[in-house]
Coordinates of C-alpha atoms in Angstrom, one line a residue:
X157 CA 0.2 -0.1 -0.3
X158 CA 3.1 2.5 1.1
X159 CA 4.7 2.2 -2.6
X160 CA 1.7 2.9 -4.3
X161 CA 1.2 6.5 -2.4
X162 CA 4.2 6.8 -2.9
X163 CA 4.0 5.9 -7.1
X164 CA 0.7 8.2 -7.0
X165 CA 2.4 11.1 -5.5
X166 CA 5.5 10.5 -7.9
X167 CA 3.7 10.7 -10.6
X168 CA 1.2 14.1 -9.5
X169 CA 5.0 15.4 -9.2
X170 CA 5.5 14.2 -12.6
X171 CA 2.5 15.9 -13.9
X172 CA 3.2 19.5 -12.3
X173 CA 6.0 19.5 -13.6
X174 CA 5.6 18.9 -17.1
X175 CA 3.2 22.4 -16.7
X176 CA 5.3 24.4 -15.2
X177 CA 7.9 26.6 -17.1
X178 CA 11.6 26.1 -17.6
X179 CA 13.1 24.7 -16.4
X180 CA 11.1 22.3 -14.4
X181 CA 9.1 20.8 -17.3
X182 CA 13.1 19.7 -18.6
X183 CA 12.3 16.4 -15.3
X184 CA 8.4 16.3 -15.5
X185 CA 8.7 13.3 -18.3
X186 CA 11.3 11.4 -15.9
X187 CA 9.8 11.7 -13.2
X188 CA 6.2 10.6 -14.5
X189 CA 7.8 7.5 -15.9
X190 CA 9.6 6.8 -11.9
X191 CA 5.7 7.5 -10.6
X192 CA 4.1 5.1 -13.6
X193 CA 7.2 2.4 -12.8
X194 CA 6.2 2.8 -8.7
X195 CA 2.8 2.6 -8.7
X196 CA 3.4 -0.2 -11.2
X197 CA 5.4 -2.3 -9.3
X198 CA 3.0 -1.1 -6.0
X199 CA 0.0 -2.6 -8.1
X200 CA 2.0 -5.8 -8.4
X201 CA 3.3 -6.6 -4.9
X202 CA 0.2 -5.3 -3.2
X203 CA -2.4 -8.2 -5.4
X204 CA 0.0 -10.9 -4.0
X205 CA -0.4 -11.1 -0.2
X206 CA 1.6 -14.8 1.7
X207 CA -0.2 -15.8 4.7
X208 CA 2.5 -18.0 6.8
X209 CA 1.4 -21.4 8.5
X210 CA -0.3 -21.3 11.2
X211 CA -1.7 -17.9 10.6
X212 CA -5.1 -16.6 8.3
X213 CA -5.5 -13.5 6.8
X214 CA -8.3 -11.1 7.4
X215 CA -9.1 -8.4 4.8
X216 CA -10.6 -4.7 5.2
X217 CA -11.8 -2.4 2.5
X218 CA -11.5 1.5 3.5
X219 CA -12.5 0.2 7.2
X220 CA -15.4 -2.5 5.7
X221 CA -13.9 -6.1 7.4
X222 CA -15.0 -8.6 4.6
X223 CA -15.9 -12.1 6.3
X224 CA -14.3 -14.5 4.5
X225 CA -11.0 -15.0 5.3
X226 CA -7.3 -16.0 3.7
X227 CA -5.7 -18.9 4.8
X228 CA -2.5 -20.1 4.7
X229 CA 0.0 -19.6 1.7
X230 CA -0.3 -17.4 -2.3
X231 CA -3.6 -15.2 -2.9
X232 CA -4.5 -12.6 -4.9
X233 CA -5.9 -9.9 -3.3
X234 CA -7.6 -6.3 -4.4
X235 CA -3.9 -3.9 -3.8
X236 CA -6.3 -1.6 -2.4
X237 CA -7.3 -4.2 0.5
X238 CA -6.3 -4.2 4.0
X239 CA -4.6 -7.6 5.2
X240 CA -4.4 -8.8 9.4
X241 CA -3.0 -11.5 10.0
X242 CA -4.2 -14.0 12.8
X243 CA -2.0 -16.9 14.6
X244 CA -4.3 -20.2 14.8
X245 CA -1.6 -22.5 16.8
X246 CA -2.5 -23.0 20.7
X247 CA -1.3 -20.1 22.3
X248 CA -0.4 -19.8 26.7
X249 CA -1.1 -17.7 28.5
X250 CA 0.5 -17.8 32.1
X251 CA -0.2 -16.8 35.7
X252 CA 2.0 -17.3 38.2
X253 CA 3.8 -16.3 41.0
X254 CA 7.3 -16.6 39.8
X255 CA 8.4 -14.4 38.1
X256 CA 9.4 -15.4 34.7
X257 CA 6.7 -17.9 33.6
X258 CA 4.0 -15.4 32.6
X259 CA 4.1 -12.6 30.6
X260 CA 2.9 -10.2 33.4
X261 CA 5.9 -9.4 35.2
X262 CA 7.1 -10.1 38.7
X263 CA 4.2 -12.1 41.3
X264 CA 1.2 -12.6 38.3
X265 CA -0.5 -15.8 41.0
X266 CA -4.6 -15.5 41.1
X267 CA -5.5 -14.7 44.9
X268 CA -8.8 -15.0 45.8
X269 CA -11.4 -15.7 48.8
X270 CA -12.7 -18.8 49.3
X271 CA -15.6 -20.1 51.4
X272 CA -14.6 -20.3 55.3
X273 CA -13.1 -16.3 54.3
X274 CA -9.5 -17.8 53.5
X275 CA -7.1 -15.9 51.0
X276 CA -6.1 -18.6 48.6
X277 CA -3.2 -18.7 45.5
X278 CA -3.7 -20.3 42.2
X279 CA -1.2 -20.3 39.8
X280 CA -2.9 -21.1 36.2
X281 CA -2.3 -21.8 32.6
X282 CA -4.4 -21.4 29.9
X283 CA -4.0 -23.0 26.2
X284 CA -6.4 -21.5 23.5
X285 CA -6.3 -20.6 20.2
X286 CA -8.0 -18.1 17.7
X287 CA -11.0 -19.4 15.8
X288 CA -10.3 -18.7 12.4
X289 CA -13.7 -18.1 11.1
X290 CA -14.6 -16.2 13.7
X291 CA -11.1 -14.1 13.5
X292 CA -13.3 -11.1 11.1
X293 CA -15.3 -10.9 14.0
X294 CA -12.4 -10.2 16.8
X295 CA -11.1 -7.4 14.5
X296 CA -13.9 -5.8 13.8
X297 CA -15.0 -5.9 17.5
X298 CA -12.2 -6.8 19.8
X299 CA -9.6 -6.2 17.6
X300 CA -5.3 -8.0 17.9
X301 CA -5.4 -7.5 21.7
X302 CA -8.0 -9.1 22.2
X303 CA -5.2 -11.5 24.9
X304 CA -5.9 -8.0 27.1
X305 CA -9.2 -7.4 26.4
X306 CA -10.9 -10.8 26.8
X307 CA -8.1 -13.9 27.6
X308 CA -7.0 -12.3 31.2
X309 CA -9.8 -10.6 32.5
X310 CA -12.2 -13.9 31.8
X311 CA -10.1 -16.4 32.7
X312 CA -9.2 -14.1 36.1
X313 CA -13.2 -13.7 36.3
X314 CA -14.6 -17.2 36.5
X315 CA -11.1 -18.3 38.8
X316 CA -12.6 -15.7 41.6
X317 CA -16.7 -16.0 40.7
X318 CA -15.5 -20.2 41.3
X319 CA -13.3 -20.3 44.1
X320 CA -15.7 -18.4 46.3
X321 CA -18.0 -21.8 46.3
X322 CA -15.8 -24.1 48.2
X323 CA -13.6 -24.2 51.0
X324 CA -9.8 -23.2 51.2
X325 CA -9.0 -27.5 52.3
X326 CA -11.7 -28.6 49.7
X327 CA -9.2 -26.4 47.0
X328 CA -6.6 -28.0 47.9
X329 CA -7.4 -31.5 47.8
X330 CA -11.1 -33.2 47.4
X331 CA -12.1 -30.5 45.1
X332 CA -9.6 -30.2 43.1
X333 CA -10.9 -32.0 39.8
X334 CA -14.3 -30.3 40.3
X335 CA -13.3 -27.5 40.3
X336 CA -11.1 -27.1 37.5
X337 CA -14.4 -29.0 35.9
X338 CA -15.9 -25.6 36.7
X339 CA -13.7 -23.1 35.6
X340 CA -13.4 -24.8 32.3
X341 CA -16.9 -24.3 31.3
X342 CA -17.0 -20.7 32.2
X343 CA -13.9 -19.8 30.1
X344 CA -14.7 -21.8 27.5
X345 CA -18.1 -20.4 27.1
X346 CA -16.8 -17.1 27.5
X347 CA -14.1 -17.3 25.5
X348 CA -16.5 -19.3 22.6
X349 CA -18.7 -16.2 22.6
X350 CA -15.7 -14.3 21.5
X351 CA -14.5 -16.3 18.7
X352 CA -11.6 -18.2 20.8
X353 CA -11.2 -21.5 21.2
X354 CA -9.7 -23.2 25.1
X355 CA -7.5 -26.6 24.8
X356 CA -7.1 -27.2 28.0
X357 CA -7.2 -25.4 31.7
X358 CA -4.4 -26.5 34.4
X359 CA -4.6 -25.5 37.4
X360 CA -0.6 -26.2 38.0
X361 CA -0.4 -24.9 41.5
X362 CA -2.8 -23.7 44.6
X363 CA -1.2 -22.1 47.5
X364 CA -2.8 -22.8 50.8
X365 CA -1.8 -20.1 53.6
X366 CA 0.9 -20.8 56.3
X367 CA -1.3 -21.9 59.6
X368 CA -4.0 -23.7 57.2
X369 CA -1.0 -26.0 55.9
X370 CA 0.0 -26.6 59.4
X371 CA -3.1 -27.6 60.1
X372 CA -3.2 -30.2 57.1
X373 CA 0.4 -31.3 57.8
X374 CA -0.5 -32.3 61.2
X375 CA -3.4 -34.3 60.0
X376 CA -1.8 -36.4 58.5
X377 CA 0.5 -36.6 60.0
X378 CA -1.5 -38.1 62.7
X379 CA -3.5 -40.7 60.0
X380 CA 0.0 -41.7 59.0
X381 CA 1.1 -42.4 62.7
X382 CA -1.9 -43.9 63.4
X383 CA -2.0 -46.8 60.3
X384 CA 1.4 -47.0 61.0
X385 CA 0.2 -48.6 64.8
X386 CA -2.3 -50.5 63.1
X387 CA 0.8 -52.2 61.0
X388 CA 2.4 -53.5 64.1
X389 CA -1.0 -54.6 66.6
X390 CA -1.3 -56.6 63.2
X391 CA 1.7 -58.3 63.3
X392 CA 1.8 -58.9 66.5
X393 CA -2.0 -60.6 66.3
X394 CA -0.3 -62.3 64.1
X395 CA 2.9 -63.8 65.5
X396 CA 0.5 -64.4 69.0
X397 CA -1.5 -67.1 66.4
X398 CA 1.3 -68.0 65.1
X399 CA 3.0 -69.0 69.0
X400 CA -0.3 -70.0 69.8
X401 CA -1.0 -73.4 66.6
X402 CA 2.8 -73.3 67.5
X403 CA 1.8 -74.3 70.7
X404 CA -1.3 -76.0 70.0
X405 CA 0.8 -78.8 67.7
X406 CA 3.1 -79.4 70.3
X407 CA 0.4 -80.6 72.8
X408 CA -1.1 -82.8 70.3
X409 CA 2.3 -84.2 69.2
X410 CA 3.2 -84.7 73.3
X411 CA -0.1 -86.8 73.4
X412 CA -0.4 -88.7 70.5
X413 CA 3.6 -89.9 71.7
X414 CA 2.0 -90.8 75.5
X415 CA -1.1 -92.7 74.4
X416 CA -0.3 -93.6 70.7
X417 CA 3.0 -95.9 70.6
X418 CA 2.6 -99.1 73.2
X419 CA 5.7 -101.8 73.8
X420 CA 5.7 -103.8 71.0
X421 CA 5.1 -100.6 68.7
X422 CA 9.0 -99.8 70.7
X423 CA 10.3 -103.1 70.2
X424 CA 9.5 -102.8 66.9
X425 CA 11.0 -100.0 66.1
X426 CA 14.2 -100.6 68.0
X427 CA 14.8 -104.1 65.8
X428 CA 14.1 -101.7 62.7
X429 CA 17.4 -99.4 63.8
X430 CA 19.4 -102.5 64.8
X431 CA 19.1 -104.0 61.5
X432 CA 20.5 -100.1 59.4
X433 CA 23.5 -100.4 61.8
X434 CA 24.3 -103.8 60.6
X435 CA 24.1 -102.9 57.2
X436 CA 26.6 -99.7 57.3
X437 CA 30.4 -100.3 56.0
X438 CA 31.6 -98.5 59.1
X439 CA 29.9 -101.2 62.0
X440 CA 32.4 -104.0 62.7
X441 CA 30.8 -105.8 65.7
X442 CA 27.5 -106.0 67.4
X443 CA 26.3 -106.7 70.2
X444 CA 23.1 -106.9 71.0
X445 CA 21.9 -107.1 74.5
X446 CA 19.7 -109.5 76.6
X447 CA 17.9 -107.0 77.8
X448 CA 15.9 -104.3 77.0
X449 CA 18.5 -101.7 76.5
X450 CA 19.9 -100.5 73.6
X451 CA 22.6 -102.4 71.0
X452 CA 26.5 -102.1 71.9
X453 CA 28.3 -101.4 69.2
X454 CA 32.0 -101.8 68.6
X455 CA 34.0 -100.8 66.1
X456 CA 37.6 -100.4 65.7
X457 CA 37.9 -96.8 64.2

């Protein structure tokens, strides 16, 4: 567009010089030719527009935004049309207490009041992108600064409006997924009205007041101690049961020995043992006692 304007200006200057008296009219023809060349170059460069990958172009002619968009690639357009490009790739907007994790310098975390009146600090990331079909609507109604006008204020407001329904401890533990689901829906609905699509809402960190954190840690420690004691008691019960079973087994064994063995059975077992000794290669002479005592084994070793 600038080249076209420059070409028109040079062409007008050349025309004026032609009509001017000597010696200015001598340069009129040359200036006019230069103006025509610049005008032609301007028309050629302005008629071709390349849209980079991951972007779309929105055309505006004399302030009127056209509904049709230019997708990535080479396009032949009206040289008088002004093209504004929008990225349609996924973008990340992070609000964090750490100074180097988001577009805003310093602590940009969201501080909210829970239902029990405690201040909770939330770090959040929003993954979103421009809806390509809605790009003309965004240019017409919002502009290129949709991050400051829509993304940031809508997200922070949704967090505060939903967090007030939860207790601080619930946000930190049991209700965290439910809270994330609600803010996802709220933000998605609002973004959709303004030509944006939410890809994902990431609740990165929820920080409770120091007193609440200390109370939670104390409670967790007490629960762990109780579980440990339950384990010790269970182990002791199992050991007691094992000893009880062992004692019962010994008692049953002794009872069997005292009531179940006869003299003849003992004599039979003795004869079997003597036979095994006699067959042993280490035994040389065996003298069998005549009474009920044990045999005497003699060996030269």
